[in-house]
CSV table of C-alpha atoms in Angstrom, one decimal:
chain,number,residue,atom,x,y,z
V,13,MET,CA,4.4,23.4,-9.5
V,14,PRO,CA,1.2,25.5,-9.4
V,15,ASP,CA,1.6,29.2,-8.9
V,16,THR,CA,-0.2,29.8,-5.6
V,17,SER,CA,0.2,33.6,-5.8
V,18,ARG,CA,-2.7,34.0,-8.4
V,19,HIS,CA,-6.4,33.6,-7.5
V,20,PRO,CA,-7.9,30.5,-9.1
V,21,ILE,CA,-10.9,32.5,-10.4
V,22,LEU,CA,-10.1,34.3,-13.7
V,23,GLN,CA,-13.5,35.8,-14.3
V,24,ILE,CA,-17.2,35.5,-13.4
V,25,LYS,CA,-20.0,36.4,-15.9
V,26,PRO,CA,-23.8,36.1,-15.6
V,27,LEU,CA,-25.3,33.2,-17.5
V,28,GLY,CA,-27.0,34.1,-20.7
V,29,PHE,CA,-28.7,32.0,-23.4
V,30,PRO,CA,-26.8,30.2,-24.8
V,31,TRP,CA,-24.0,29.9,-22.2
V,32,GLU,CA,-20.6,31.5,-23.2
V,33,THR,CA,-17.9,28.9,-23.8
V,34,ILE,CA,-14.2,28.7,-24.3
V,35,ASP,CA,-12.0,26.7,-26.7
V,36,PRO,CA,-12.3,23.7,-27.4
V,37,PHE,CA,-16.0,24.2,-26.8
V,38,LEU,CA,-18.2,26.2,-29.2
V,39,PHE,CA,-21.6,26.3,-27.6
V,40,CYS,CA,-23.6,25.2,-24.5
V,41,VAL,CA,-27.3,25.6,-24.0
V,42,TYR,CA,-29.4,24.5,-21.0
V,43,HIS,CA,-33.1,23.6,-21.6
V,44,ASP,CA,-35.4,23.4,-18.6
V,45,ASP,CA,-38.9,23.1,-19.9
V,46,ALA,CA,-42.0,22.5,-17.7
V,47,TYR,CA,-44.1,20.8,-20.5
V,48,PRO,CA,-47.7,20.1,-19.6
V,49,GLN,CA,-49.4,16.7,-20.1
V,50,GLY,CA,-49.2,15.4,-23.7
V,51,ASN,CA,-51.9,14.9,-26.3
V,52,ALA,CA,-52.5,12.2,-28.9
V,53,GLN,CA,-49.8,13.5,-31.2
V,54,LEU,CA,-47.2,13.5,-28.3
V,55,GLY,CA,-47.2,17.3,-28.3
V,56,PRO,CA,-48.4,19.6,-25.5
V,57,GLY,CA,-52.0,19.2,-24.5
V,58,ALA,CA,-52.3,23.0,-24.2
V,59,SER,CA,-53.1,25.9,-26.6
V,60,LEU,CA,-50.3,27.0,-28.8
V,61,ALA,CA,-51.9,30.4,-29.4
V,62,GLY,CA,-49.6,33.4,-29.0
V,63,ARG,CA,-46.4,31.4,-29.9
V,64,ASP,CA,-44.2,32.2,-33.0
V,65,MET,CA,-44.5,28.7,-34.3
V,66,GLY,CA,-41.3,27.4,-35.9
V,67,GLN,CA,-39.3,29.9,-33.9
V,68,ASP,CA,-40.8,29.6,-30.4
V,69,PHE,CA,-38.2,30.3,-27.7
V,70,SER,CA,-40.7,32.2,-25.7
V,71,ARG,CA,-40.7,30.1,-22.5
V,72,LYS,CA,-44.4,31.1,-22.3
V,73,ASP,CA,-45.9,29.1,-19.3
V,74,GLY,CA,-42.5,27.8,-18.6
V,75,TRP,CA,-41.8,26.0,-21.9
V,76,SER,CA,-41.1,26.5,-25.6
V,77,MET,CA,-41.9,24.6,-28.9
V,78,TYR,CA,-38.5,25.6,-30.4
V,79,HIS,CA,-38.7,24.7,-34.1
V,80,GLY,CA,-41.3,22.0,-33.6
V,81,ALA,CA,-44.9,22.3,-35.0
V,82,GLU,CA,-46.8,19.6,-33.1
V,83,VAL,CA,-44.1,18.1,-31.0
V,84,PRO,CA,-41.5,20.4,-29.4
V,85,GLY,CA,-37.9,20.1,-30.5
V,86,PHE,CA,-35.6,20.6,-33.4
V,87,PRO,CA,-36.6,19.0,-36.7
V,88,SER,CA,-34.0,17.9,-39.3
V,89,HIS,CA,-31.0,20.2,-39.6
V,90,PRO,CA,-27.4,19.7,-40.8
V,91,HIS,CA,-24.0,19.8,-39.0
V,92,ARG,CA,-20.4,19.7,-40.1
V,93,GLY,CA,-17.1,20.1,-38.4
V,94,PHE,CA,-17.8,19.5,-34.7
V,95,GLU,CA,-19.6,17.3,-32.2
V,96,THR,CA,-22.8,17.5,-30.2
V,97,VAL,CA,-22.9,16.1,-26.7
V,98,THR,CA,-26.5,16.0,-25.4
V,99,ILE,CA,-27.0,15.2,-21.7
V,100,VAL,CA,-30.7,14.5,-20.9
V,101,ARG,CA,-31.4,14.7,-17.2
V,102,LYS,CA,-35.3,14.6,-17.4
V,103,GLY,CA,-37.7,13.7,-20.1
V,104,LEU,CA,-36.9,12.0,-23.4
V,105,ILE,CA,-35.4,12.9,-26.8
V,106,ASP,CA,-36.2,11.1,-30.0
V,107,HIS,CA,-33.1,11.2,-32.4
V,108,SER,CA,-33.2,10.4,-36.1
V,109,ASP,CA,-30.4,11.1,-38.6
V,110,SER,CA,-29.3,10.9,-42.2
V,111,LEU,CA,-27.1,7.9,-41.4
V,112,GLY,CA,-30.3,5.9,-40.6
V,113,ALA,CA,-29.7,5.9,-36.9
V,114,ALA,CA,-32.5,6.4,-34.4
V,115,ALA,CA,-32.7,6.6,-30.6
V,116,ARG,CA,-34.9,7.4,-27.7
V,117,PHE,CA,-32.9,8.4,-24.7
V,118,GLY,CA,-33.3,10.3,-21.4
V,119,GLY,CA,-33.2,10.1,-17.6
V,120,GLY,CA,-29.4,10.7,-17.4
V,121,ASP,CA,-28.4,9.3,-20.8
V,122,VAL,CA,-25.9,11.0,-23.1
V,123,GLN,CA,-25.7,11.0,-26.9
V,124,TRP,CA,-22.4,12.0,-28.4
V,125,LEU,CA,-22.6,12.6,-32.1
V,126,THR,CA,-19.5,13.3,-34.2
V,127,ALA,CA,-20.8,15.3,-37.2
V,128,GLY,CA,-17.5,15.2,-39.0
V,129,LYS,CA,-17.9,15.7,-42.7
V,130,GLY,CA,-21.6,16.0,-42.4
V,131,VAL,CA,-24.8,14.6,-40.9
V,132,VAL,CA,-28.4,15.7,-40.7
V,133,HIS,CA,-30.3,14.9,-37.5
V,134,SER,CA,-33.5,15.8,-35.7
V,135,GLU,CA,-34.1,16.0,-31.9
V,136,MET,CA,-37.7,15.9,-30.9
V,137,PHE,CA,-39.1,16.0,-27.4
V,138,PRO,CA,-42.1,13.6,-27.2
V,139,LEU,CA,-44.5,14.2,-24.4
V,140,LEU,CA,-45.6,10.7,-23.5
V,141,LYS,CA,-47.6,11.3,-20.3
V,142,THR,CA,-51.2,12.3,-21.0
V,143,ASP,CA,-52.2,12.5,-17.3
V,144,ALA,CA,-49.2,14.3,-15.8
V,145,PRO,CA,-46.6,17.0,-16.7
V,146,ASN,CA,-43.7,16.1,-18.9
V,147,PRO,CA,-40.7,18.1,-17.6
V,148,LEU,CA,-37.6,18.2,-19.8
V,149,GLU,CA,-34.1,19.1,-18.7
V,150,LEU,CA,-31.0,18.8,-20.9
V,151,PHE,CA,-27.7,20.3,-21.9
V,152,GLN,CA,-26.4,20.4,-25.4
V,153,ILE,CA,-22.7,21.1,-25.8
V,154,TRP,CA,-20.8,21.6,-29.0
V,155,LEU,CA,-17.2,20.4,-28.9
V,156,ASN,CA,-15.0,21.6,-31.8
V,157,LEU,CA,-13.0,19.2,-33.9
V,158,PRO,CA,-9.5,20.0,-35.0
V,159,ALA,CA,-8.8,20.5,-38.7
V,160,SER,CA,-7.4,17.0,-39.0
V,161,SER,CA,-10.8,15.5,-37.9
V,162,LYS,CA,-13.3,17.9,-39.4
V,163,MET,CA,-13.9,15.7,-42.4
V,164,SER,CA,-13.9,12.4,-40.5
V,165,ALA,CA,-16.7,10.0,-40.9
V,166,PRO,CA,-19.8,10.7,-38.7
V,167,HIS,CA,-20.0,8.7,-35.6
V,168,PHE,CA,-23.0,8.0,-33.3
V,169,THR,CA,-22.4,7.0,-29.7
V,170,MET,CA,-24.8,6.4,-26.8
V,171,PHE,CA,-23.7,6.6,-23.1
V,172,TRP,CA,-26.6,5.1,-21.1
V,173,SER,CA,-27.1,6.3,-17.6
V,174,GLU,CA,-26.5,2.8,-16.4
V,175,GLN,CA,-22.9,3.0,-17.7
V,176,ILE,CA,-21.9,6.6,-16.7
V,177,PRO,CA,-19.6,6.6,-13.7
V,178,ARG,CA,-20.1,8.9,-10.7
V,179,GLN,CA,-18.1,9.8,-7.7
V,180,LEU,CA,-20.1,10.1,-4.4
V,181,VAL,CA,-18.2,12.0,-1.7
V,182,THR,CA,-19.3,12.8,1.9
V,183,ASP,CA,-17.7,15.8,3.6
V,184,ALA,CA,-16.7,16.0,7.3
V,185,LEU,CA,-20.3,17.0,8.2
V,186,GLY,CA,-21.8,14.1,6.4
V,187,ARG,CA,-23.1,16.2,3.4
V,188,ARG,CA,-22.9,14.6,0.0
V,189,THR,CA,-21.6,15.7,-3.4
V,190,GLU,CA,-22.2,13.6,-6.5
V,191,VAL,CA,-20.0,14.1,-9.6
V,192,THR,CA,-21.1,12.6,-12.9
V,193,VAL,CA,-18.3,12.0,-15.3
V,194,ILE,CA,-19.3,12.1,-18.9
V,195,ALA,CA,-15.8,12.7,-20.2
V,196,GLY,CA,-12.4,12.9,-18.5
V,197,GLN,CA,-10.6,11.4,-15.6
V,198,LEU,CA,-11.6,11.6,-11.9
V,199,GLN,CA,-10.2,9.4,-9.3
V,200,GLY,CA,-12.8,7.5,-7.3
V,201,VAL,CA,-15.6,7.2,-10.0
V,202,ASN,CA,-17.0,3.8,-9.5
V,203,VAL,CA,-20.8,3.7,-9.3
V,204,ASN,CA,-23.8,4.6,-11.6
V,205,ALA,CA,-26.9,6.6,-10.7
V,206,ALA,CA,-28.4,3.5,-9.0
V,207,GLY,CA,-25.3,3.0,-6.9
V,208,ALA,CA,-24.2,-0.2,-8.8
V,209,PRO,CA,-20.5,-0.7,-9.6
V,210,VAL,CA,-19.5,0.4,-13.1
V,211,SER,CA,-16.2,0.4,-15.0
V,212,GLY,CA,-15.2,3.9,-16.2
V,213,PRO,CA,-14.3,6.3,-17.6
V,214,LEU,CA,-16.2,5.9,-20.9
V,215,ALA,CA,-14.3,6.2,-24.2
V,216,PRO,CA,-15.1,9.2,-26.4
V,217,PRO,CA,-15.7,8.7,-30.1
V,218,PRO,CA,-12.5,7.9,-31.9
V,219,ASP,CA,-12.1,11.2,-33.9
V,220,SER,CA,-13.1,13.4,-31.0
V,221,TRP,CA,-10.7,16.0,-29.5
V,222,ALA,CA,-11.6,14.3,-26.2
V,223,ALA,CA,-10.0,11.1,-27.5
V,224,GLN,CA,-6.6,12.8,-27.6
V,225,SER,CA,-4.6,11.7,-24.6
V,226,ASP,CA,-3.2,15.2,-24.0
V,227,ALA,CA,-6.4,17.2,-24.7
V,228,ASP,CA,-7.6,16.9,-21.0
V,229,VAL,CA,-11.3,17.2,-21.9
V,230,ALA,CA,-13.7,16.9,-19.1
V,231,ILE,CA,-17.5,17.2,-19.0
V,232,TRP,CA,-18.8,16.8,-15.4
V,233,THR,CA,-22.0,17.6,-13.6
V,234,ILE,CA,-21.7,18.4,-9.9
V,235,ARG,CA,-24.7,18.1,-7.5
V,236,MET,CA,-24.1,19.3,-3.9
V,237,ALA,CA,-26.4,18.7,-0.9
V,238,PRO,CA,-27.4,21.7,1.2
V,239,GLY,CA,-24.3,23.0,3.0
V,240,ALA,CA,-21.9,20.5,1.3
V,241,SER,CA,-18.2,21.1,0.5
V,242,TRP,CA,-16.1,19.4,-2.1
V,243,THR,CA,-12.6,20.0,-3.5
V,244,LEU,CA,-12.3,20.2,-7.3
V,245,PRO,CA,-9.0,18.7,-8.2
V,246,ALA,CA,-6.6,20.5,-10.5
V,247,ALA,CA,-6.7,19.6,-14.2
V,248,LYS,CA,-4.0,17.2,-15.2
V,249,GLY,CA,-2.9,18.8,-18.5
V,250,GLN,CA,-0.7,21.7,-19.3
V,251,GLY,CA,-2.6,24.7,-20.7
V,252,THR,CA,-6.0,23.3,-19.8
V,253,ARG,CA,-8.8,25.9,-19.7
V,254,ARG,CA,-11.8,25.5,-17.4
V,255,GLN,CA,-15.3,26.9,-17.3
V,256,LEU,CA,-17.6,26.2,-14.3
V,257,TYR,CA,-21.3,26.9,-14.7
V,258,PHE,CA,-23.3,27.5,-11.5
V,259,PHE,CA,-26.8,27.0,-12.8
V,260,LYS,CA,-29.0,25.7,-9.9
V,261,GLY,CA,-29.1,26.9,-6.3
V,262,SER,CA,-29.1,30.2,-4.6
V,263,ALA,CA,-25.6,30.8,-3.2
V,264,VAL,CA,-22.2,29.1,-3.4
V,265,SER,CA,-18.6,29.8,-2.6
V,266,VAL,CA,-15.9,29.0,-5.2
V,267,ALA,CA,-12.4,29.2,-3.8
V,268,GLY,CA,-13.7,31.2,-0.9
V,269,GLN,CA,-15.5,33.8,-3.2
V,270,GLY,CA,-19.2,34.0,-2.8
V,271,VAL,CA,-21.4,33.7,-5.9
V,272,SER,CA,-25.1,34.6,-5.4
V,273,GLN,CA,-26.3,34.5,-9.0
V,274,HIS,CA,-26.1,31.9,-11.7
V,275,ALA,CA,-22.8,32.4,-13.5
V,276,ALA,CA,-20.1,31.2,-15.8
V,277,ILE,CA,-16.9,31.1,-13.8
V,278,GLU,CA,-13.6,30.7,-15.6
V,279,LEU,CA,-11.0,29.0,-13.5
V,280,ARG,CA,-7.3,28.4,-13.7
V,281,GLY,CA,-6.7,24.9,-14.9
V,282,ASP,CA,-3.8,24.2,-12.5
V,283,ALA,CA,-5.8,25.2,-9.4
V,284,ARG,CA,-7.2,22.9,-6.8
V,285,LEU,CA,-10.1,24.7,-5.1
V,286,GLU,CA,-13.0,24.2,-2.8
V,287,LEU,CA,-16.7,24.4,-3.8
V,288,LYS,CA,-19.3,25.0,-1.1
V,289,ASN,CA,-23.0,25.1,-1.3
V,290,ASP,CA,-23.8,28.0,1.0
V,291,ASP,CA,-27.5,27.3,1.0
V,292,GLN,CA,-28.5,25.2,4.0
V,293,GLY,CA,-31.9,24.3,2.5
V,294,ALA,CA,-31.5,23.5,-1.2
V,295,GLU,CA,-29.1,21.7,-3.5
V,296,ALA,CA,-26.6,23.5,-5.8
V,297,GLU,CA,-25.5,22.2,-9.2
V,298,PHE,CA,-22.6,23.0,-11.6
V,299,LEU,CA,-21.5,21.9,-15.0
V,300,LEU,CA,-17.8,21.8,-15.6
V,301,LEU,CA,-16.3,22.0,-19.2
V,302,GLN,CA,-12.6,21.8,-19.6
V,303,GLY,CA,-10.0,21.0,-22.2
V,304,ARG,CA,-6.7,22.0,-23.8
V,305,PRO,CA,-7.6,24.6,-26.5
V,306,ILE,CA,-7.5,23.4,-30.1
V,307,ALA,CA,-6.1,26.9,-30.9
V,308,GLU,CA,-7.0,26.9,-34.6
V,309,PRO,CA,-9.0,29.5,-36.5
V,310,VAL,CA,-12.8,29.1,-36.3
V,311,ALA,CA,-15.1,30.0,-39.2
V,312,GLN,CA,-18.8,29.4,-38.4
V,313,TYR,CA,-22.0,29.7,-40.4
V,314,GLY,CA,-24.9,28.4,-38.3
V,315,PRO,CA,-24.5,24.6,-38.1
V,316,PHE,CA,-21.2,24.5,-40.0
V,317,VAL,CA,-17.9,25.1,-38.1
V,318,MET,CA,-14.7,25.0,-40.1
V,319,ASN,CA,-11.3,26.7,-40.2
V,320,THR,CA,-11.8,29.0,-43.2
V,321,GLU,CA,-14.5,30.9,-45.0
V,322,ALA,CA,-13.7,28.8,-48.1
V,323,GLU,CA,-14.4,25.6,-46.2
V,324,ILE,CA,-17.7,27.1,-45.0
V,325,SER,CA,-18.6,27.9,-48.6
V,326,GLN,CA,-17.7,24.3,-49.5
V,327,ALA,CA,-19.8,22.9,-46.7
V,328,ILE,CA,-22.9,24.9,-47.9
V,329,ALA,CA,-22.3,23.7,-51.5
V,330,ASP,CA,-21.8,20.1,-50.4
V,331,TYR,CA,-25.0,20.2,-48.3
V,332,GLN,CA,-27.0,21.7,-51.2
V,333,ARG,CA,-25.7,19.0,-53.5
V,334,THR,CA,-25.8,15.9,-51.3
V,335,GLN,CA,-28.0,16.7,-48.3
V,336,PHE,CA,-25.2,14.8,-46.4
V,337,GLY,CA,-26.7,11.5,-47.6
V,338,GLY,CA,-30.3,12.5,-47.7
V,339,TRP,CA,-33.2,12.2,-45.2
V,340,PRO,CA,-34.6,8.6,-44.9
V,341,TRP,CA,-37.5,9.5,-42.7
V,342,PRO,CA,-41.1,10.3,-43.7
V,343,ASP,CA,-41.1,13.7,-42.1
V,344,SER,CA,-38.7,16.3,-40.7
V,345,GLY,CA,-39.3,15.6,-37.0
V,346,PRO,CA,-39.9,11.8,-36.5
V,347,VAL,CA,-41.0,10.6,-33.1
V,348,HIS,CA,-40.8,6.9,-32.1
V,349,GLY,CA,-44.2,6.0,-30.8
V,350,ARG,CA,-45.6,5.7,-27.3
V,351,ASP,CA,-43.4,3.0,-25.8
V,352,PRO,CA,-41.2,4.7,-23.3
V,353,ALA,CA,-38.4,2.2,-23.6
V,354,ARG,CA,-35.0,3.7,-24.4
V,355,PHE,CA,-33.2,2.3,-27.3
V,356,ALA,CA,-30.7,3.0,-30.1
V,357,ARG,CA,-30.5,1.7,-33.6
V,358,HIS,CA,-27.1,2.3,-35.2
V,359,PRO,CA,-26.5,3.1,-38.8
V,360,ASP,CA,-25.4,-0.6,-39.4
V,361,GLY,CA,-28.8,-1.8,-38.0
V,362,ARG,CA,-27.4,-2.9,-34.7
V,363,GLU,CA,-29.9,-2.5,-31.9
V,364,GLU,CA,-28.8,-1.4,-28.4
V,365,LYS,CA,-30.8,-1.2,-25.2
V,366,PRO,CA,-29.5,0.2,-21.9
V,367,ALA,CA,-30.3,-2.9,-19.7
V,368,ALA,CA,-28.3,-5.2,-22.1
V,369,VAL,CA,-25.4,-2.8,-22.2
V,370,ALA,CA,-25.3,-2.5,-18.4
V,371,ALA,CA,-25.3,-6.2,-18.0
V,372,ARG,CA,-22.1,-6.5,-20.2
V,373,SER,CA,-20.3,-3.8,-18.3
């Protein structure tokens, strides 16, 4: 039985960049870039003067080039020992990797990439509109792998927006909350972004910590109408840890405690609590990350996350020797043309498009 004598909030910290995470998560970053209209090269149709090209995290004029030269984004870079979960809410990402996979996704789509024993990928942000702004909004979350899965085969998964289940709840005053369930269990999830019925929840990749039945991993986004209230259910697992990120809106209450700045809020996993958007004129949004800790040593060197320093040294040596299979693309940051259609091409050559996937669901 839950201990009701303790407050459900463990701590509140201001949001930084990247966002602070707790085991089993390693990293969480939120990109919200107001890119201008695009040019012929699918980059920004604006001057790049004054930017530290190759390392531009300046947010000058509301956007950054990151490691891109012509097109913003992150050209080819390696990973080993964890997973990336990329949730694209606005705009598009062009993915290419050393497995030969490629994808263009966005508008609510999610890519879940198990790096396992090693993969190289690029994530570029093509600016397709030449007559209007190209806003981009996304989360990238790094989920650790346990030692038993760190050298698993890489795995590439797409969750199209048309598949991802949501819960739509209206409170006693008729104000709506929408919960999007990328991972985890939530009773009452049954529609997609368009309101069409879907089957859910979606299955995580096979070697993911999230695929363990007792890991209790959840990745949810929560959007609350002005003045809305919603009760966050208690986590199902023993020892589950929870971090709730308040990232959009002006003022909310969490378990009765007012929060007036964007924050990372660590919650007790066994607590059921009320969320309330205290702003009567604007929406509030949260990201929830939860899971049972892996509780193993973490050794990290940039894009490699293992359990020991010796394994990090081996990862570096393996990458220098094999390039994790090599780079089959003509340049380090491929983009996939001007056709805005979303697609995925898997390492085995299988083509996938969201409309066809949704029709089979």
